[in-house]
Amino acid sequence: MALSASDVSAMYSLLANSMSRDESVRKPAETALAQSESRPGFCSCLMEIITAKDLASQVDVRLMASVYFKNGINRYWRSRRDSSGITNEEKLHLRQKLLSHLREENYKIAVMLAVLISKIARIDYPREWSDLFSVLAQQLQSADVLTSHRIFMILFRTLKELSSKRLTSDQRNYAEISFHFFDYSWQLWQSDMQTILHGFATLSHSYNSTAVEQHSDELFLTCERWLLCSKIIRQLIVSGYQSDAKCFREVPPVKEVSPGFLSAIQSFLPYYSSFQKEHPKFWDFLNRACTKLAKILIVIQGRHPYSFGDKCVLPPVIDFCLKKITDPEPYLLSFEQFLIQCMVMVKSILECKEYKPSLTGRVMDENGVTIEQMKKNISSVVGGVLTSLLPNERIVLLCNVLIRRYFVLTASDLEEWYQNPESFHHEQDMVQWTEKLRPCAEALYIVLFENNSQLLGPVVVSLLQEAMNGCPTSVTEITPGLLLKDAAYGAAAYVYYELSNYLSFKDWFNGALSLELSNDHPNMLIIHRKVALILGQWVSEIKDDTKRPVYCALIRLLQDKDLSVRLAACRSLCLHIEDVNFSEREFIDLLPICWDSCFKLVEEVQEFDSKVQILNLISILIGHVSEVIPFANKLVQFFQKIWEESSGESLLQIQLLIALRNFVVALDYQSPICYNLLLPILQKGIDINSPDELNLLEDSMQLWEATLSHAPTMVPQLLSYFPCLVGIMERSFDHLQVAVNIIEDYIILGGSEFLSVHASNIAKILDLVVGNVNERGLLSVLPVIDILVQKLIAICLSGGDNHVPSKTAVKASSAAILARILVMNTSYLAELTSEPSLPLLLQKAGVPVEENILLCLVDIWVDKVDNVSSIQRKIYGLALSIILTLRMPQVLDKLDQILSVCTSVILGGNDDLTEEESSGDNLSSNRSSVEGTVPGKELRRRQIKYSDPINHLSLETSVREKLQTCAAIHGESFHSTIGSIHPSALAQLKQALKMP
């Protein structure tokens, strides 16, 4: 039943009650709302609550209404078969209502309304809501500052939502919006820019606080609208035009907007320092505005590099950024976010592939001019601009400034380090490079050096030498010279691959680094940390005669008093141990102290990232050294502690699973010594009902496979875990290959015991996979089927089934499967029975095999023919007839038995009344009798049986043909053997084969 205006009051009460702290009030309200959300009219009731003027002060209830409205759009706006959803009439009403309520005073509600419109526009524009943008544009003509701000919020959210649609038609629509909306947005942006600058000039010269207060609110709203307008312009340029790097067409707005954005930054910056104390609200705006404009310029350059490369855009932008980096005003040094954007821009330009000579092939356009030539021409022009803007002396200056100013630790850095060395380590070395000034400067330096290595190699070596001379290894005071040496060491560490042409690591290590490591003064931790970094970065340049002292140095650093130094050493040790030239011989005696240092370090650190880093080193050690077993007990204790402390930290648990896998592999057949730790962890990881299942499953399955591969025997716990694999495979085939390996391991390790318990589960998995995966997936499963067939042979040929009906039934059914395989794919079974692995498997199962395995199977088929169904007897007969074609004299020894079985099967016909299989003429009648009366699964099972190719093979014809082949192979011996068959048996054979 639909909701109407009369229900608005009740809906308001439910929304209010849904926010109550009293569960007895909240729960019924939430249930009632959940039951109402699919009813027609629900969103209309919510809309009335959101926009009601008398509820303006009830912000919480209105916000909750908007949240339910948003959920309603996500769930019911599109037509759905399982729900009546929202009618077209109600959608029209809601769209009109939303556009009639643009002047919302509460900011949070206004944001939610913008989100609602953008969500609907994603679905309805342009087909159902073609006038959306024209209505908004029309409203802007007469809007006051508040209304226009709200409209721009809507425009920004909507354009952002539509930009994520990727269909060609959607992108065409977006391009059309850009074409119509850009001019208006850009004109308003310029107009607002003048208003803001005029307002700022007034603010900076005004001494009348009352007058300032009266105008500041409207000016601030204009600032916010202008900022929204900037974001909209970015959206229109970036998403409204195809990248010029792909279409080679100029994007005119780039040349219009970019200089304007740069000019705005230049106009705003002078107010930065004066507004900080006098007008903090506008100082905050300046922070956001300058940073956002710089980010927009970076995005535009990345999207439209060729248009940005124009002489009116690229030169002033890069020149401005370089000046701010190399010669910033004093106030700018505290504006780190803006300096970061300047560095990001320069880095983006330096590594832009469109500005470099192209090495790709020739692609012709319709005019006969190669696209490659067009690209080369543009690149050449931009390259020339860059060369003129970055002469050698400016490149050298930039390199020096980055190292001498931005690499150098500040007093606040040192204070932070001393207060919390662990946090300092992660802040400096693991932070996203665009978030902090020093990592950003380092990233820019690396690109600058890569582009100009021949020029800068000698410069960096000279600076390094200057820093080392200015601060000898004996200096321990924290002087500018020591801090410069630290910076120079960092510069040398980051570009080792190029700097090795100008600097001998061996000489550097022996002459300075090793001496500095022997100095234990507390202040030397600054240099020690950087030496740890160098030893890791320069790993490829550390040759045989230096490896041992470097390993010793890193172990010593791993025992340093400072956590930051120890964590840096931890990371560098990982790089050395993983290196292809790692020398275990030089490291082996250091292993005990390395383990102990890691165990001790993990006790002292507090942060999650630190534990992951240490666990990673331990995992790498286990995977790369041979001496693991002597430390097994300590490692088990360590892993147990980490596991207990890792609850809720899935990333740490993943690292632990990887380490445990390496541990199991290293222990090999001694792995059961860690089962008390391992098996409970494994059980949790492969449980699809575990809260962490999505995060841990992949690595847990890898650990499961490793555990089985390296287990000496099957243990009950591992045997009991196998059903988990069925659940995993029922959910998805994402882990098919490792699942196949696990099945294979279980069959090989568990043998008959495993198959007797879990045969039905294997069948489930194979039934899930076969027919439901592509060829690649199917290929991964076939080896398991191969092993299963070998196991079936072992079951068939093993003894011990006399007077045990269940064992006899298993052996007889297994033999029937093998017979079917022989009939359907004779060459496969022949190849499989001749594989060297099969006799080994049979020997392990205690089955003595003295003759050809196929001939051994003949004895089973002959012996068990009375223990199987009629269709299986037919399969036995067909398989035995194929045996007649083997080129072996022993076949004649079994000829009498083979022909006797075949005769009895042919003459016996279908005497198994319990079987529902049919052959011959009544096949079609039986099929029609079951269809429509049997449930789906059973019907499909019977359809498979009825389509069985065995039903369409004639045993009589097969025996007759194969007998002729046998006679041709063996000649006189065959006739002699036939002559020795009892006359009555021979007469029955002729009767069965309809021979005269």
mmCIF file of N, CA, C and O in Angstrom, residues 689-716:
data_model
loop_
_atom_site.group_PDB
_atom_site.id
_atom_site.type_symbol
_atom_site.label_atom_id
_atom_site.label_comp_id
_atom_site.label_asym_id
_atom_site.label_seq_id
_atom_site.Cartn_x
_atom_site.Cartn_y
_atom_site.Cartn_z
ATOM 1 N N ASN A 689 33.280 -19.036 7.109
ATOM 2 C CA ASN A 689 32.386 -18.278 7.982
ATOM 3 C C ASN A 689 33.143 -17.366 8.942
ATOM 4 O O ASN A 689 32.539 -16.671 9.747
ATOM 5 N N SER A 690 34.476 -17.384 8.838
ATOM 6 C CA SER A 690 35.294 -16.533 9.703
ATOM 7 C C SER A 690 35.148 -15.070 9.282
ATOM 8 O O SER A 690 35.049 -14.774 8.090
ATOM 9 N N PRO A 691 35.136 -14.142 10.250
ATOM 10 C CA PRO A 691 35.017 -12.708 9.895
ATOM 11 C C PRO A 691 36.145 -12.220 8.992
ATOM 12 O O PRO A 691 35.959 -11.312 8.203
ATOM 13 N N ASP A 692 37.337 -12.842 9.125
ATOM 14 C CA ASP A 692 38.490 -12.398 8.328
ATOM 15 C C ASP A 692 38.682 -13.226 7.056
ATOM 16 O O ASP A 692 39.730 -13.152 6.418
ATOM 17 N N GLU A 693 37.665 -14.010 6.690
ATOM 18 C CA GLU A 693 37.820 -14.971 5.586
ATOM 19 C C GLU A 693 38.299 -14.311 4.300
ATOM 20 O O GLU A 693 39.216 -14.795 3.634
ATOM 21 N N LEU A 694 37.712 -13.158 3.941
ATOM 22 C CA LEU A 694 38.078 -12.514 2.675
ATOM 23 C C LEU A 694 39.546 -12.114 2.653
ATOM 24 O O LEU A 694 40.210 -12.186 1.624
ATOM 25 N N ASN A 695 40.059 -11.694 3.798
ATOM 26 C CA ASN A 695 41.442 -11.230 3.859
ATOM 27 C C ASN A 695 42.445 -12.371 3.946
ATOM 28 O O ASN A 695 43.545 -12.287 3.403
ATOM 29 N N LEU A 696 42.078 -13.443 4.641
ATOM 30 C CA LEU A 696 43.055 -14.481 4.975
ATOM 31 C C LEU A 696 42.994 -15.709 4.079
ATOM 32 O O LEU A 696 43.916 -16.527 4.091
ATOM 33 N N LEU A 697 41.897 -15.876 3.313
ATOM 34 C CA LEU A 697 41.680 -17.155 2.632
ATOM 35 C C LEU A 697 42.797 -17.514 1.658
ATOM 36 O O LEU A 697 43.308 -18.636 1.662
ATOM 37 N N GLU A 698 43.199 -16.579 0.818
ATOM 38 C CA GLU A 698 44.199 -16.887 -0.212
ATOM 39 C C GLU A 698 45.506 -17.396 0.414
ATOM 40 O O GLU A 698 46.036 -18.434 0.021
ATOM 41 N N ASP A 699 46.020 -16.665 1.396
ATOM 42 C CA ASP A 699 47.278 -17.065 2.027
ATOM 43 C C ASP A 699 47.102 -18.310 2.887
ATOM 44 O O ASP A 699 48.023 -19.115 3.019
ATOM 45 N N SER A 700 45.907 -18.484 3.460
ATOM 46 C CA SER A 700 45.640 -19.691 4.249
ATOM 47 C C SER A 700 45.642 -20.928 3.361
ATOM 48 O O SER A 700 46.136 -22.001 3.752
ATOM 49 N N MET A 701 45.089 -20.804 2.154
ATOM 50 C CA MET A 701 45.094 -21.950 1.236
ATOM 51 C C MET A 701 46.515 -22.287 0.777
ATOM 52 O O MET A 701 46.866 -23.456 0.616
ATOM 53 N N GLN A 702 47.331 -21.262 0.582
ATOM 54 C CA GLN A 702 48.737 -21.511 0.240
ATOM 55 C C GLN A 702 49.439 -22.254 1.381
ATOM 56 O O GLN A 702 50.233 -23.171 1.148
ATOM 57 N N LEU A 703 49.138 -21.850 2.607
ATOM 58 C CA LEU A 703 49.712 -22.526 3.778
ATOM 59 C C LEU A 703 49.191 -23.952 3.880
ATOM 60 O O LEU A 703 49.949 -24.880 4.204
ATOM 61 N N TRP A 704 47.913 -24.148 3.602
ATOM 62 C CA TRP A 704 47.295 -25.482 3.624
ATOM 63 C C TRP A 704 48.011 -26.400 2.643
ATOM 64 O O TRP A 704 48.375 -27.536 2.976
ATOM 65 N N GLU A 705 48.210 -25.905 1.434
ATOM 66 C CA GLU A 705 48.870 -26.725 0.403
ATOM 67 C C GLU A 705 50.296 -27.066 0.821
ATOM 68 O O GLU A 705 50.754 -28.200 0.653
ATOM 69 N N ALA A 706 51.019 -26.086 1.375
ATOM 70 C CA ALA A 706 52.392 -26.331 1.823
ATOM 71 C C ALA A 706 52.419 -27.345 2.957
ATOM 72 O O ALA A 706 53.298 -28.224 3.017
ATOM 73 N N THR A 707 51.460 -27.255 3.876
ATOM 74 C CA THR A 707 51.391 -28.188 5.007
ATOM 75 C C THR A 707 51.215 -29.625 4.515
ATOM 76 O O THR A 707 51.892 -30.550 4.986
ATOM 77 N N LEU A 708 50.322 -29.811 3.546
ATOM 78 C CA LEU A 708 50.093 -31.163 3.002
ATOM 79 C C LEU A 708 51.299 -31.662 2.225
ATOM 80 O O LEU A 708 51.686 -32.831 2.324
ATOM 81 N N SER A 709 51.902 -30.762 1.446
ATOM 82 C CA SER A 709 53.044 -31.157 0.610
ATOM 83 C C SER A 709 54.226 -31.629 1.441
ATOM 84 O O SER A 709 55.010 -32.471 0.993
ATOM 85 N N HIS A 710 54.350 -31.083 2.649
ATOM 86 C CA HIS A 710 55.528 -31.386 3.465
ATOM 87 C C HIS A 710 55.177 -32.207 4.704
ATOM 88 O O HIS A 710 55.986 -32.293 5.631
ATOM 89 N N ALA A 711 53.982 -32.804 4.698
ATOM 90 C CA ALA A 711 53.586 -33.654 5.819
ATOM 91 C C ALA A 711 54.094 -35.069 5.589
ATOM 92 O O ALA A 711 53.924 -35.620 4.502
ATOM 93 N N PRO A 712 54.714 -35.693 6.600
ATOM 94 C CA PRO A 712 55.181 -37.079 6.423
ATOM 95 C C PRO A 712 54.028 -38.074 6.412
ATOM 96 O O PRO A 712 54.084 -39.089 5.730
ATOM 97 N N THR A 713 52.979 -37.789 7.194
ATOM 98 C CA THR A 713 51.799 -38.664 7.246
ATOM 99 C C THR A 713 50.557 -37.805 7.412
ATOM 100 O O THR A 713 50.637 -36.645 7.814
ATOM 101 N N MET A 714 49.413 -38.419 7.133
ATOM 102 C CA MET A 714 48.150 -37.735 7.338
ATOM 103 C C MET A 714 47.782 -37.795 8.821
ATOM 104 O O MET A 714 47.888 -38.851 9.438
ATOM 105 N N VAL A 715 47.394 -36.649 9.372
ATOM 106 C CA VAL A 715 46.945 -36.621 10.764
ATOM 107 C C VAL A 715 45.443 -36.346 10.778
ATOM 108 O O VAL A 715 44.908 -35.748 9.838
ATOM 109 N N PRO A 716 44.745 -36.786 11.829
ATOM 110 C CA PRO A 716 43.279 -36.651 11.849
ATOM 111 C C PRO A 716 42.785 -35.220 11.622
ATOM 112 O O PRO A 716 41.777 -35.016 10.944
#
